[in-house]
């Protein structure tokens, strides 16, 4: 599944990236979204998009559509 | 060769307290300007170390040193360019690099940096260390300054000695707000800087300087690719390179090889096309062998190393407490309260800048008018100066200065509030909340706040768009802003509403606001279909922890922005004021100034929108409105009462009275604040005295409600005022400003002609039909011009 499908309160492990913009991928990886890192979906914005995730103790916001290149696997909190 | 002062660069993630450390290091010895060609602040400072002066450059915050052209933010690009060009391992006189560098603002003379001070935030250790590892690769001594401020109260412990061992470079712990740790930082800098060669030395704390890249555990294929790229690049000779600057190593630098494989347009710009070919081939071979691009393995290896470091230096509390920021966000970003809180903050912003700032506006207006216009005119008449000179100096130059100064209080208040929002951490949250809404318009969430500001005044709105990092997003929102009906236009609407629409005037005004918004949206759609195709920049935004902003820092920031406006925008505002003010005060006959005869000549052009020839004062009003839209009310009042527009030049000059009325405007306006709190828009309606005679004449001259409405549509949409144009010119460039002017005049004419002709269709159907067809044809022509003119985009981007 992809990061855009995660629900608020759920945690996941990053598996890898689907084909897409190298710039976007680099941005996410430099913020710590590397393979095997753990993310928690904190909340969605009041209008439903973007989403706020916690990765390596920092709060990051991403648009769902763009975040769909991040392949993840759900895991327990 | 002259001896240059030693220089160090401050590098770090955004929101790490870098600027606070910069301020603490350099104190008042700062020079703040812009990077050449772009509106990103360049901050330089100096401090002395044992009789030696050290230059400190505070580079814009960034999360990584890799840049992807067209996708990376302007300020990050600057940092990466600067480091790539000025580090020891960098190429000083690259044959390909100089012209082809990525982004603007890199033409600055190369000035080697002797050390990097990498500021990291202890509360987000892992993410910050990513940039640290990249800095260590550069071959320049790195001092890591750990900002411990956010750590307090989180229960996280950090062993700095261990961090020093792990990184192999000096590490200093700082608490910027308590000024602690700076002595140590200074002595570390002194130790590095005194070691001229800087290759190997012993720092104060006994840590040897390492200019070696941090070792990463990479898959063999990637390591081999890096080696092959370095060898290959050396073979290609990187011809024409200045070998003297390569006294340390003649080999192709490690960091360049790594970054070419990761993808980075800054390093690409520094190397030859043959090296690019080699790099691309190696990326392809890694992808074939391992399944993924090398950038994934490199980033992964960096974070593996970081995880090891973090594990050994960081002790996390057993039970992680939720921080104050987390708890606040549970309210501020919640599904139900998020939007009301946001609206409340926006209301606060609007109220504070337009109304609280506006309290002082009359003071600046009256007093500067007294000094620069009245007093100058009085003095000149006293020495029997010719009237054209009075017109130029008093009514031109004086009015120009008066216009600039009048804007200052509102701008200052706006900048203060915006700085507060930025420094406190709410700005990122506002962008988070509005992103979905704004994406419907093809803009990022960040552009919403400046748009709202536009309803008060377009000038700070345009300057506020600076927070948008992507150039396309910035241009798009700036070109939409002039259609946000500002407070000055409301003054005109109010006069017309009471003259022509005694009942339901507020509905007319509301409709005008809506039409403005609609045209702004339309402008956005049109531009996205023609000149500014593409998507808004991808959103990867950190929500920083909340901070209580420090008043001193806020003031400093506000003052810098204000000074920037006055100095730069003044250069355009003053000359235009001189032109119009002079034309308006040079008399051809007793009753006619140059400007009014121009107005008479132009009036026939406006007849399709219902301005009759004998209503030329309406045209003149529009011409003077270019200065500032509130001026329209004053000129119409004068013209319709058939007064000669010979300002009170010969009346006696009463300093006492003038100054007293300027001063008393402050308490009077303060009293009015209470009412304004309930309805900030209502309060900005002007109390300009519009004489009864003028009222009567005006009602007679216009073609009733229809004519008045068409005129108001024109006023709403035509020409941004001089100050708006100046702000635009400063933030974008002259070409885009010209486009905006041409566009807004066209739209204004089009909309008001179509409106007037459809309202009067029955009276003269054929004429109306022709007029409408003509303007619609013109609109289509304009659209085709925007869409199909080759090179227009290039010309616009200069």
CSV table of C-alpha atoms in Angstrom, one decimal, chain A residues 8 15-37 42-67, chain B residues 63-64 66 68 71 123-124 126-127 130 134 154 156 262 293 295-296 299-300 303-304 307 320 326 329-330 333-335 338-339 432-437 439 443-445 535-543:
chain,number,residue,atom,x,y,z
A,8,UNK,CA,-4.9,8.9,11.1
A,15,UNK,CA,9.4,-0.1,2.0
A,16,UNK,CA,10.5,2.0,-0.9
A,17,UNK,CA,9.5,4.4,-3.7
A,18,UNK,CA,7.5,4.0,-6.8
A,19,UNK,CA,8.8,5.6,-10.0
A,20,UNK,CA,8.4,9.4,-9.9
A,21,UNK,CA,10.1,12.7,-9.5
A,22,UNK,CA,13.6,12.3,-8.3
A,23,UNK,CA,13.5,15.7,-6.6
A,24,UNK,CA,10.5,14.8,-4.5
A,25,UNK,CA,12.0,11.5,-3.5
A,26,UNK,CA,15.2,13.1,-2.5
A,27,UNK,CA,13.4,15.7,-0.4
A,28,UNK,CA,11.5,13.0,1.5
A,29,UNK,CA,14.6,10.9,2.0
A,30,UNK,CA,16.6,13.8,3.3
A,31,UNK,CA,13.8,14.4,5.8
A,32,UNK,CA,14.3,10.8,7.0
A,33,UNK,CA,11.7,8.8,5.0
A,34,UNK,CA,14.3,6.1,4.0
A,35,UNK,CA,13.5,2.4,3.6
A,36,UNK,CA,12.7,0.7,6.9
A,37,UNK,CA,12.0,4.0,8.7
A,42,UNK,CA,-0.8,12.1,13.0
A,43,UNK,CA,-3.8,13.7,11.3
A,44,UNK,CA,-5.3,15.0,8.1
A,45,UNK,CA,-5.9,18.8,7.7
A,46,UNK,CA,-9.4,20.0,8.4
A,47,UNK,CA,-10.3,19.8,4.7
A,48,UNK,CA,-9.0,16.2,4.5
A,49,UNK,CA,-5.7,17.0,2.7
A,50,UNK,CA,-2.7,17.4,3.3
A,51,UNK,CA,-1.7,14.9,5.9
A,52,UNK,CA,0.7,15.3,8.8
A,53,UNK,CA,3.1,12.5,9.6
A,54,UNK,CA,5.7,11.9,12.3
A,55,UNK,CA,9.0,10.6,11.1
A,56,UNK,CA,12.2,10.5,13.2
A,57,UNK,CA,10.6,12.8,15.8
A,58,UNK,CA,9.7,15.6,13.4
A,59,UNK,CA,6.3,16.6,12.0
A,60,UNK,CA,6.1,16.6,8.2
A,61,UNK,CA,3.2,17.6,6.0
A,62,UNK,CA,2.6,16.0,2.6
A,63,UNK,CA,-0.2,16.0,0.0
A,64,UNK,CA,-1.9,12.7,-0.4
A,65,UNK,CA,-1.6,12.6,-4.1
A,66,UNK,CA,2.1,13.3,-4.0
A,67,UNK,CA,2.7,11.0,-1.1
B,63,UNK,CA,17.5,20.1,4.7
B,64,UNK,CA,19.9,18.8,2.1
B,66,UNK,CA,21.1,18.5,-3.4
B,68,UNK,CA,16.9,19.9,-8.6
B,71,UNK,CA,11.8,22.0,-8.2
B,123,UNK,CA,15.4,17.9,19.5
B,124,UNK,CA,15.5,16.6,15.9
B,126,UNK,CA,18.6,12.5,13.3
B,127,UNK,CA,17.1,14.7,10.6
B,130,UNK,CA,21.7,14.3,7.5
B,134,UNK,CA,26.8,16.1,3.7
B,154,UNK,CA,11.6,17.0,26.6
B,156,UNK,CA,16.0,13.8,26.0
B,262,UNK,CA,22.4,11.1,-6.3
B,293,UNK,CA,18.7,4.2,-8.2
B,295,UNK,CA,20.3,7.9,-4.5
B,296,UNK,CA,18.1,5.5,-2.4
B,299,UNK,CA,20.4,8.2,1.6
B,300,UNK,CA,19.7,4.9,3.3
B,303,UNK,CA,20.5,7.3,7.8
B,304,UNK,CA,21.9,4.0,8.9
B,307,UNK,CA,20.8,5.8,13.5
B,320,UNK,CA,7.9,10.1,25.7
B,326,UNK,CA,1.7,18.4,20.1
B,329,UNK,CA,-1.7,21.3,17.6
B,330,UNK,CA,-4.4,19.0,18.9
B,333,UNK,CA,-5.2,21.8,13.8
B,334,UNK,CA,-8.2,19.8,14.9
B,335,UNK,CA,-11.0,19.0,12.4
B,338,UNK,CA,-8.7,24.3,13.0
B,339,UNK,CA,-10.7,26.5,10.6
B,432,UNK,CA,-1.3,23.2,6.1
B,433,UNK,CA,-4.9,24.2,6.7
B,434,UNK,CA,-5.5,26.1,3.5
B,435,UNK,CA,-3.5,23.9,1.1
B,436,UNK,CA,-6.5,21.9,-0.1
B,437,UNK,CA,-8.5,25.1,-0.7
B,439,UNK,CA,-4.8,23.9,-4.7
B,443,UNK,CA,-1.5,27.5,-5.7
B,444,UNK,CA,0.1,26.2,-2.5
B,445,UNK,CA,-1.5,26.8,0.8
B,535,UNK,CA,1.9,22.2,-11.0
B,536,UNK,CA,2.5,24.0,-7.8
B,537,UNK,CA,5.7,22.9,-6.0
B,538,UNK,CA,5.3,19.6,-4.2
B,539,UNK,CA,4.5,20.0,-0.6
B,540,UNK,CA,7.2,18.7,1.8
B,541,UNK,CA,6.8,21.0,4.8
B,542,UNK,CA,7.9,20.7,8.3
B,543,UNK,CA,5.6,21.9,11.1
